[in-house]
CSV table of C-alpha atoms and ligand atoms in Angstrom, one decimal:
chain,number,residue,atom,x,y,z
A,1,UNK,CA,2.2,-18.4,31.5
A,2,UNK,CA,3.4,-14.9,30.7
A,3,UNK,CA,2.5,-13.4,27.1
A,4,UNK,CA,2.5,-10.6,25.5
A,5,UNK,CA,-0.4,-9.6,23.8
A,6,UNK,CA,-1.4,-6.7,21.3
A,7,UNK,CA,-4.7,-5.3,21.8
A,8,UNK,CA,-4.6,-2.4,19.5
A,9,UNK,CA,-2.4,1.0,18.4
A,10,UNK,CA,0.7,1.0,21.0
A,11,UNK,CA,-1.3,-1.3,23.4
A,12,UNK,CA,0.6,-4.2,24.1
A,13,UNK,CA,-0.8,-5.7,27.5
A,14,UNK,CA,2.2,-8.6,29.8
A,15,UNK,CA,-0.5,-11.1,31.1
A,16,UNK,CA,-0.9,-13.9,32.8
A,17,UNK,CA,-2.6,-16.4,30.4
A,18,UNK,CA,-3.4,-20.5,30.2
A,19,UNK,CA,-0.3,-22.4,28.4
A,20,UNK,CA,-1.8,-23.2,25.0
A,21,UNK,CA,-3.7,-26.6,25.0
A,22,UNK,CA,-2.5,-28.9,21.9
A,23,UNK,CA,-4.3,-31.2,20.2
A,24,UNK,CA,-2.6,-35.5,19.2
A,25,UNK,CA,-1.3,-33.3,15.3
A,26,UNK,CA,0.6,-30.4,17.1
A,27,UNK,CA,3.4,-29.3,19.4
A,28,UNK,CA,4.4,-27.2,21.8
A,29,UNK,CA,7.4,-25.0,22.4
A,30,UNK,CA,9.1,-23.1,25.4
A,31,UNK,CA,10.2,-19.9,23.4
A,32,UNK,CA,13.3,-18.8,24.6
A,33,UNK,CA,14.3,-16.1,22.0
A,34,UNK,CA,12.5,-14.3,20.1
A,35,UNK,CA,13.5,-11.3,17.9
A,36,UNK,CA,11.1,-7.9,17.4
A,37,UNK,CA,11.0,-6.8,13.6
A,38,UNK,CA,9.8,-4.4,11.4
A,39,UNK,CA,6.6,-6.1,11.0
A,40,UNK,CA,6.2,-5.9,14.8
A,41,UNK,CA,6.8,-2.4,15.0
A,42,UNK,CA,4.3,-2.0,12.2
A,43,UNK,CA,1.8,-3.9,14.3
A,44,UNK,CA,2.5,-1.9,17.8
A,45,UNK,CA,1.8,1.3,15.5
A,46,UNK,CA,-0.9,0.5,13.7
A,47,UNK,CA,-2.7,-1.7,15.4
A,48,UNK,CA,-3.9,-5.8,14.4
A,49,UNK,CA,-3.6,-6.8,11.1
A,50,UNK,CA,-6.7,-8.3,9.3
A,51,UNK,CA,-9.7,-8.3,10.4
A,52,UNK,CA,-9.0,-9.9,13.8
A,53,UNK,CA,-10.7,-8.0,16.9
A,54,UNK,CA,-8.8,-10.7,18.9
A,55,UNK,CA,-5.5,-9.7,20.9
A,56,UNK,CA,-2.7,-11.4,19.4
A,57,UNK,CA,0.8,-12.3,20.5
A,58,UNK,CA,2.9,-11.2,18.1
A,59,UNK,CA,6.6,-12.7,17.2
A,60,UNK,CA,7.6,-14.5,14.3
A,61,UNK,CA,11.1,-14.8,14.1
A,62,UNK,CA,11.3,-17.6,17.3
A,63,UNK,CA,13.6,-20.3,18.5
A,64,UNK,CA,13.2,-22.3,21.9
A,65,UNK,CA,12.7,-26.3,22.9
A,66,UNK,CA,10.3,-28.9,22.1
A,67,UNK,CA,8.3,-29.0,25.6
A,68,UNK,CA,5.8,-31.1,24.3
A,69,UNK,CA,4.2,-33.3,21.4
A,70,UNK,CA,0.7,-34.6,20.5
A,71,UNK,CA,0.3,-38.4,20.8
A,72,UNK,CA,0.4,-39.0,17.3
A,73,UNK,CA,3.4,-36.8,15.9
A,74,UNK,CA,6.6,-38.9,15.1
A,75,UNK,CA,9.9,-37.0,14.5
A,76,UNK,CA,10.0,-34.4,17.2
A,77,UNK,CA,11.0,-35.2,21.0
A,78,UNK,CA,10.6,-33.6,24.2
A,79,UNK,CA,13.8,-31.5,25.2
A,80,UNK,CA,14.8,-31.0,21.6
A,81,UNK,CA,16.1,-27.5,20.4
A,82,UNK,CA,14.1,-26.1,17.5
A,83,UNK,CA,14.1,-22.8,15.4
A,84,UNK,CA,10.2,-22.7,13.7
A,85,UNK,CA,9.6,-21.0,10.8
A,86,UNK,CA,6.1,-18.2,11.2
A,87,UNK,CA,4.7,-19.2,7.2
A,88,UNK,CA,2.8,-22.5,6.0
A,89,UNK,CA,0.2,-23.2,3.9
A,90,UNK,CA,-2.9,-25.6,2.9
A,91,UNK,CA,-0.3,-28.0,2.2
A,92,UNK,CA,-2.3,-29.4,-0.8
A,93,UNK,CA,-2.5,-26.7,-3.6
A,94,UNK,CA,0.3,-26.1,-6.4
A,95,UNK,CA,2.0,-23.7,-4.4
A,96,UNK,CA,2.5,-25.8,-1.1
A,97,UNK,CA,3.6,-28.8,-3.1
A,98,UNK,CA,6.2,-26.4,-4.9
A,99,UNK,CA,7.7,-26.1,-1.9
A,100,UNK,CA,6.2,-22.4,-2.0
A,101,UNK,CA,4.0,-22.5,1.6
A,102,UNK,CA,4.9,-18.8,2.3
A,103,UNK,CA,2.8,-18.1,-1.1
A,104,UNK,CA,-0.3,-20.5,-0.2
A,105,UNK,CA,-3.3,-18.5,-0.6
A,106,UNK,CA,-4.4,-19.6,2.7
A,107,UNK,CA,-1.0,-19.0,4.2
A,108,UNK,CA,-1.1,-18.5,7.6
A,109,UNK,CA,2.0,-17.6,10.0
A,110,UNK,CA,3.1,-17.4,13.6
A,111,UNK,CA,2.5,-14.3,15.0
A,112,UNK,CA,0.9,-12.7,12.3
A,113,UNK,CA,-2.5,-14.0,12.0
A,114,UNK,CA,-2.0,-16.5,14.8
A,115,UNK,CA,-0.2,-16.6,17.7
A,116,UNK,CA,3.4,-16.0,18.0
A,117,UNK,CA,6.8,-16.1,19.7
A,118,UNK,CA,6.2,-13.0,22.4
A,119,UNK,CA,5.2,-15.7,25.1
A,120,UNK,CA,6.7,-18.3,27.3
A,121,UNK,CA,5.3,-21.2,25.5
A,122,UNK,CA,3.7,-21.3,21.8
A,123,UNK,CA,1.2,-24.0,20.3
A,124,UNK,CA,2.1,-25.0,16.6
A,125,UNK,CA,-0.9,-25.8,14.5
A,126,UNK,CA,-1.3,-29.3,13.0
A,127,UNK,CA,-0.7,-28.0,9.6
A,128,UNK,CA,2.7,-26.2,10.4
A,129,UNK,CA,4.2,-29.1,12.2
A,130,UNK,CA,3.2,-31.7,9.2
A,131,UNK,CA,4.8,-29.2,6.7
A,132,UNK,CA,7.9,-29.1,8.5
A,133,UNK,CA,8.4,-25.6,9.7
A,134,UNK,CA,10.2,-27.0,13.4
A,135,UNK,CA,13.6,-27.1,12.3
A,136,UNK,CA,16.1,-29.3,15.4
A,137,UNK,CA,18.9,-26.9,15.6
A,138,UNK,CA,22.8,-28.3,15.4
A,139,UNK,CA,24.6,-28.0,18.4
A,140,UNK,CA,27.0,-24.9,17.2
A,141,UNK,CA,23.9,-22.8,16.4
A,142,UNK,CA,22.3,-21.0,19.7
A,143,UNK,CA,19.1,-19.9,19.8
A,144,UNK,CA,18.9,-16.1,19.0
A,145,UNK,CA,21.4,-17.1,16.1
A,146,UNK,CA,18.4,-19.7,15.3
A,147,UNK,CA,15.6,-17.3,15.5
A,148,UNK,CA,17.4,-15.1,13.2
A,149,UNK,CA,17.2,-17.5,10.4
A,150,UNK,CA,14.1,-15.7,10.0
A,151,UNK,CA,14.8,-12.7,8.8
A,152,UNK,CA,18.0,-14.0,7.2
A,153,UNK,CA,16.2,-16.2,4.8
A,154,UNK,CA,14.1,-13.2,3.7
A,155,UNK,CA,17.3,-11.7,2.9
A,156,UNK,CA,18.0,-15.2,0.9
A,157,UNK,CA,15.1,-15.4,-1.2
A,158,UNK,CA,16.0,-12.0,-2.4
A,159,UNK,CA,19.3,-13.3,-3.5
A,160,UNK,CA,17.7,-16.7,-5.1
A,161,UNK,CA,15.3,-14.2,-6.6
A,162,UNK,CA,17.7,-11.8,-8.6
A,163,UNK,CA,20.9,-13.3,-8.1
A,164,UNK,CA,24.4,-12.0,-7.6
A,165,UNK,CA,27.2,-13.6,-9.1
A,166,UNK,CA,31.2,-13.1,-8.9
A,167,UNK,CA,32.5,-9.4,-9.7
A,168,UNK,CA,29.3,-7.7,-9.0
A,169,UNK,CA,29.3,-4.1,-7.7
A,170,UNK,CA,25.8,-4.2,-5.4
A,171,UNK,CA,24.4,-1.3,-3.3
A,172,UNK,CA,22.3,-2.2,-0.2
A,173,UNK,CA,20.5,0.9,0.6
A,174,UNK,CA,19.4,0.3,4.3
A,175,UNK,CA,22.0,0.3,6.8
A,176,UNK,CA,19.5,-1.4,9.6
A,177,UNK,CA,19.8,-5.0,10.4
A,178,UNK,CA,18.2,-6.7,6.9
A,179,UNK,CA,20.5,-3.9,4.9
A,180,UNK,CA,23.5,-5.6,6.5
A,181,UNK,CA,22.1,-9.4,5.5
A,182,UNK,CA,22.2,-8.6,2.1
A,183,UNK,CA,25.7,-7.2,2.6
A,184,UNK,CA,26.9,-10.5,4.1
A,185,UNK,CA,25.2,-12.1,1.3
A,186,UNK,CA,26.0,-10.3,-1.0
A,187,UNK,CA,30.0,-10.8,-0.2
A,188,UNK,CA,29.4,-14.4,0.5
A,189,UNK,CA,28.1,-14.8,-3.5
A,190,UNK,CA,31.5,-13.4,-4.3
A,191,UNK,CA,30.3,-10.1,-5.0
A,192,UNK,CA,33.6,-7.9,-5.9
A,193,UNK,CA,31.9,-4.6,-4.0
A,194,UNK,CA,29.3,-4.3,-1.9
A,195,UNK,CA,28.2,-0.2,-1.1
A,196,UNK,CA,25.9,0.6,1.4
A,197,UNK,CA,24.1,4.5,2.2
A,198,UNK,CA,21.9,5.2,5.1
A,199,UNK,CA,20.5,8.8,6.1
A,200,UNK,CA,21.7,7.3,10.0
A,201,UNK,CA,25.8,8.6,10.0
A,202,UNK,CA,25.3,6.1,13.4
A,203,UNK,CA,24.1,3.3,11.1
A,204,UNK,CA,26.9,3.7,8.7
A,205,UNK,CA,29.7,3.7,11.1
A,206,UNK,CA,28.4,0.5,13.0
A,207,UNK,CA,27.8,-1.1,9.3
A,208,UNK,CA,31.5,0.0,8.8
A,209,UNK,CA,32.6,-1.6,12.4
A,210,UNK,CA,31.3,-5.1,11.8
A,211,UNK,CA,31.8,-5.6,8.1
A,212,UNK,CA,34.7,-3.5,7.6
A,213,UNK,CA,35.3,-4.8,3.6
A,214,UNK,CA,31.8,-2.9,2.9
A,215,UNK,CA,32.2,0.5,1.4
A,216,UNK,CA,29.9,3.1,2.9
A,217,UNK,CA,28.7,6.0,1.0
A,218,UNK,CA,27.2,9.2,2.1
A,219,UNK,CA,23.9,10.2,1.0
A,220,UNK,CA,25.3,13.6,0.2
A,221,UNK,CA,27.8,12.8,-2.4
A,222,UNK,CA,26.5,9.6,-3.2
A,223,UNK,CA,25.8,10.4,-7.1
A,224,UNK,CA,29.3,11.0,-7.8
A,225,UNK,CA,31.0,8.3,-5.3
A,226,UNK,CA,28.8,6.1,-7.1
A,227,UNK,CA,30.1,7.0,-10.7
A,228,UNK,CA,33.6,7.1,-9.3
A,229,UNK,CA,34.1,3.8,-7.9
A,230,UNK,CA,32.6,2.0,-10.8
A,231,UNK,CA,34.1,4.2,-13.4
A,232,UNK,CA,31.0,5.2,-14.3
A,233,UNK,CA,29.0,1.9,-15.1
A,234,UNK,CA,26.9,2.3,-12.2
A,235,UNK,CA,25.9,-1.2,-10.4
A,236,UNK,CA,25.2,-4.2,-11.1
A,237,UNK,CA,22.7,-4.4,-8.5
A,238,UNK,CA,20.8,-2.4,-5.9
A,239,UNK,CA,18.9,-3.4,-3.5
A,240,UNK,CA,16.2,-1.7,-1.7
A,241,UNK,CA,16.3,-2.6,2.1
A,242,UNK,CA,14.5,0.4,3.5
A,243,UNK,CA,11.0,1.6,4.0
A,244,UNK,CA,10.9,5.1,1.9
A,245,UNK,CA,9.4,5.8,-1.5
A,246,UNK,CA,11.8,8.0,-2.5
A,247,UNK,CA,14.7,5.3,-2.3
A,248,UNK,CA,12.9,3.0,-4.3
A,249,UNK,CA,12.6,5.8,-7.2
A,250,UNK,CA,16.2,6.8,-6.6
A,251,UNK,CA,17.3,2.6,-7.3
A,252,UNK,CA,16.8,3.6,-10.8
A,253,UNK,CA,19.5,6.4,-11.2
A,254,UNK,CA,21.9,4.0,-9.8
A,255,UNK,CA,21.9,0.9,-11.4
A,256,UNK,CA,23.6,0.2,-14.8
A,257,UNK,CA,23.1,-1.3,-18.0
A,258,UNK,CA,21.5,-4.9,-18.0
A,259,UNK,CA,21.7,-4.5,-14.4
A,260,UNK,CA,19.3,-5.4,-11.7
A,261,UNK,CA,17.2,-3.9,-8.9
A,262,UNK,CA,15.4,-5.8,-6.0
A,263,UNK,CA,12.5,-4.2,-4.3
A,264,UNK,CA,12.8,-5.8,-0.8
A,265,UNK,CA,11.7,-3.1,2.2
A,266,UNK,CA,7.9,-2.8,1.6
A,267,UNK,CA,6.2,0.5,1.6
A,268,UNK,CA,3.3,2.0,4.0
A,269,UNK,CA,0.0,1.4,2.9
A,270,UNK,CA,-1.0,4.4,0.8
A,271,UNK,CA,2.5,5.3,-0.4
A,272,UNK,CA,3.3,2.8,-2.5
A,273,UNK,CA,2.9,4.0,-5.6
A,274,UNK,CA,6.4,5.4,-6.6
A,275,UNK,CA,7.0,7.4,-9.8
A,276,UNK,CA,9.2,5.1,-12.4
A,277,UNK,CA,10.5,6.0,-15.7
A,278,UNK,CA,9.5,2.9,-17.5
A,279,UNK,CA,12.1,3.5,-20.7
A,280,UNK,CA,14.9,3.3,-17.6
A,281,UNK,CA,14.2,-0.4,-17.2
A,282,UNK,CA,13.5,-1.0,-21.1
A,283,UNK,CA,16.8,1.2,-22.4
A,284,UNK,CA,19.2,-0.2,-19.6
A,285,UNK,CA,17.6,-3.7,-20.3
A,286,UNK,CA,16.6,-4.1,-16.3
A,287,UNK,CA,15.3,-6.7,-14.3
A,288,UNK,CA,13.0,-5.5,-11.3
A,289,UNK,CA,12.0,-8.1,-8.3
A,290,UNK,CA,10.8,-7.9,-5.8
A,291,UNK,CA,10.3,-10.8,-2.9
A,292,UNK,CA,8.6,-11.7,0.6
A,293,UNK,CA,9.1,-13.7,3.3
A,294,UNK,CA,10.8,-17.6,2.2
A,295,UNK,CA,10.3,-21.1,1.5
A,296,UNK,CA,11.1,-23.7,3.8
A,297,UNK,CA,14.0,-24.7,2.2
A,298,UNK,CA,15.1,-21.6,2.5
A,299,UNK,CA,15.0,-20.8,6.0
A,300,UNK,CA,16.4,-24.5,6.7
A,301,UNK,CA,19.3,-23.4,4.4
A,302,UNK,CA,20.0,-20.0,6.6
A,303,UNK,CA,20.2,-22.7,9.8
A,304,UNK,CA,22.9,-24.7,7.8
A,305,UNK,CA,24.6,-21.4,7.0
A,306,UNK,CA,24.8,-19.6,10.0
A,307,UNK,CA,25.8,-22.9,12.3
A,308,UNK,CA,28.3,-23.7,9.9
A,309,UNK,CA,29.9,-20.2,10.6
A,310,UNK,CA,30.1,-19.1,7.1
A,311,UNK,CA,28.0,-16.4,7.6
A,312,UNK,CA,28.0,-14.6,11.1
A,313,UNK,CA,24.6,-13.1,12.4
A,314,UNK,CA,25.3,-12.8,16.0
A,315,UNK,CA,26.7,-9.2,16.0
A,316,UNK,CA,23.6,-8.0,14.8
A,317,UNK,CA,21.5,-8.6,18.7
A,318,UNK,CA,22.3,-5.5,20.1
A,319,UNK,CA,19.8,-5.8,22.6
A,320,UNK,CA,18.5,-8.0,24.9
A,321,UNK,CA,15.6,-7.9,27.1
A,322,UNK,CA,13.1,-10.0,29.1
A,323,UNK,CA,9.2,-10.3,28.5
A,324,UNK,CA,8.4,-7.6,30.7
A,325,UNK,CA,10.3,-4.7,28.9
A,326,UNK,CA,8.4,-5.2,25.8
A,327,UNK,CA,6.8,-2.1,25.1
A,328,UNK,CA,9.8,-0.3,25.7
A,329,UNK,CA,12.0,-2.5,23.3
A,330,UNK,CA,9.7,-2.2,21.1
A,331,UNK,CA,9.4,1.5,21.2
A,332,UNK,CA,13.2,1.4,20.9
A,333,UNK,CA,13.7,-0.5,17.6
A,334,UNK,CA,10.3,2.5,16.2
A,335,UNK,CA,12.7,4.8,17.0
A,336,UNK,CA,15.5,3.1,14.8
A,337,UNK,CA,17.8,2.4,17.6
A,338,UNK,CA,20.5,0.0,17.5
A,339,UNK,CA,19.9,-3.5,14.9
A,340,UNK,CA,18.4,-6.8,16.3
A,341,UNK,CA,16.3,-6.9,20.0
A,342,UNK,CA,15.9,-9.9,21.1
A,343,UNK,CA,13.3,-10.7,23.9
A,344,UNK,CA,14.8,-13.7,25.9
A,345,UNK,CA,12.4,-16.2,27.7
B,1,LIG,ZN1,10.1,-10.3,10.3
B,2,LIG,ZN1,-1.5,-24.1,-0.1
């Protein structure tokens, strides 16, 4: 079969390679979409994560059809149309049996420490299949809409996490794909405005184009447009939905009192430590949060959601592209260009 494999900084190698062998406890799945993220990008540019010396194929956030199943798994058949989940766990400690896999000390996920979704066909492990993280899709979902469950139920836990409720004024800062999540999430939770800033004028316009009740604000003015349209009470909440320091400082200056902030886009390694005025949280009564990847229940809840049609993630693929053109996708989306790519199998 075809994969794509990443054997090191900006070295991502097409090659012909066995179809994974699966033991009676696991499954197999024909990929046939399967969406390049951040963490991706991160990979291509800095090489494997962990320790591994072994190329990997990356690709987490995966849909495709059951192609086949070990001898002694009951539940999943042959020709069915899945979305899999990347994160699961030991499946015995407290965290696993919270329904918290993602947090398992042992965690493991799909394309990330073992292989992933960049690939014609991909084996999932025993453990993954027992905990439930091959998910058969409803007809009115298709499978790029599936895959992106994936990074929509990050988005999700967020909103679990610090909540938004009726009336809220939120700012997303992030225009890029996971910015405009939050915004859909954020309206859907009956927020009463939802702002969003960018440094990208091309990321504000299209964030303007598909969600036109969203109120963008320029980065230049973006002090005073803030005080203006909340007549000065600043916001409820801001989230953080982009990979800068600076932003995450700035989160402080533009949320109000007993308001909220959620720390969602991770930093680089190294430049994570961000300066914060502590008596800002304690004087405007805050609460800070932060959150990563999801439970299982909550990336089976984004299925429901998006094939129910109540919130709409297909605008967001603005790119499409087969196996082959990998690097070049992927050097695409480094380079902030356009939202979702999807590699199609
Ligand atoms: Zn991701
Ligand atoms: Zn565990």
């Amino acid at each position: 079969m075809k994969a794509a494999r990443l054997y090191g900084i900006e070295d991502i190698r097409v090659e012909d390679i066995p179809i994974p062998e699966i033991n009676e406890d696991e499954v197999l799945i024909k990929v046939k979409a399967s969406f390049i993220c951040g963490t991706d990008v991160r990979f291509y540019k800095n090489g494997l994560p962990g320790n591994s010396d072994q190329p990997l194929v990356a690709g987490h956030e995966i849909a495709g059809v059951v192609e086949k199943v070990g001898a002694r798994i009951k539940g999943y058949a042959v020709g069915t149309r899945v979305g899999v989940a990347p994160n699961y766990g030991c499946g015995v400690c407290d965290l696993c049996t919270s329904g918290n896999s993602h947090m398992c000390l042992e965690s493991e996920a799909l394309g990330v420490s073992v292989d992933g979704g960049f690939a014609e066909y991909m084996r999932v492990p025993a453990a993954a299949v027992a905990q439930g993280n091959i998910s058969p899709l409803e007809d009115s979902i298709s499978f790029e809409e599936a895959a992106l469950a994936e990074p929509l139920s990050c988005v999700y836990n967020a909103y679990e996490k610090i909540g938004i409720y009726p009336g809220d004024h939120v700012l997303v800062i992030g225009a890029g794909p996971i910015g405009l999540m939050h915004i859909r999430v954020a309206f859907l939770a009956g927020a009463a405005a939802v702002y969003v800033t960018d440094l990208s004028e091309d990321r504000l316009a299209l964030a303007k184009k598909l969600i036109p009740e969203v109120t963008v604000l320029k980065n230049e003015t973006l002090d005073e447009d803030i005080k203006k349209y909340t007549g000065g009470r600043l916001m409820n909440l801001v989230i953080t939905a982009a990979s800068v320091s600076v932003i995450q400082e700035s989160a402080f200056k533009y949320v109000g009192l007993d308001g909220r902030v959620m720390f969602f886009g991770g930093l680089p390694k190294g430049k994570s430590i961000v300066k914060l005025d502590t008596n800002e949280i304690h004087y405007k009564q805050l609460t800070v949060a932060g959150t990563t990847r999801q439970s299982l229940r909550q990336y089976r809840l984004c299925l429901k959601l998006i094939a129910s049609g109540r919130l709409k993630v297909s605008d967001l693929v603005t790119a499409s592209a087969p196996l082959d053109d990998i690097n070049s996708i992927i050097a695409n989306v480094a380079a902030g260009k356009g939202l979702k790519s999807v590699i199609t199998i």
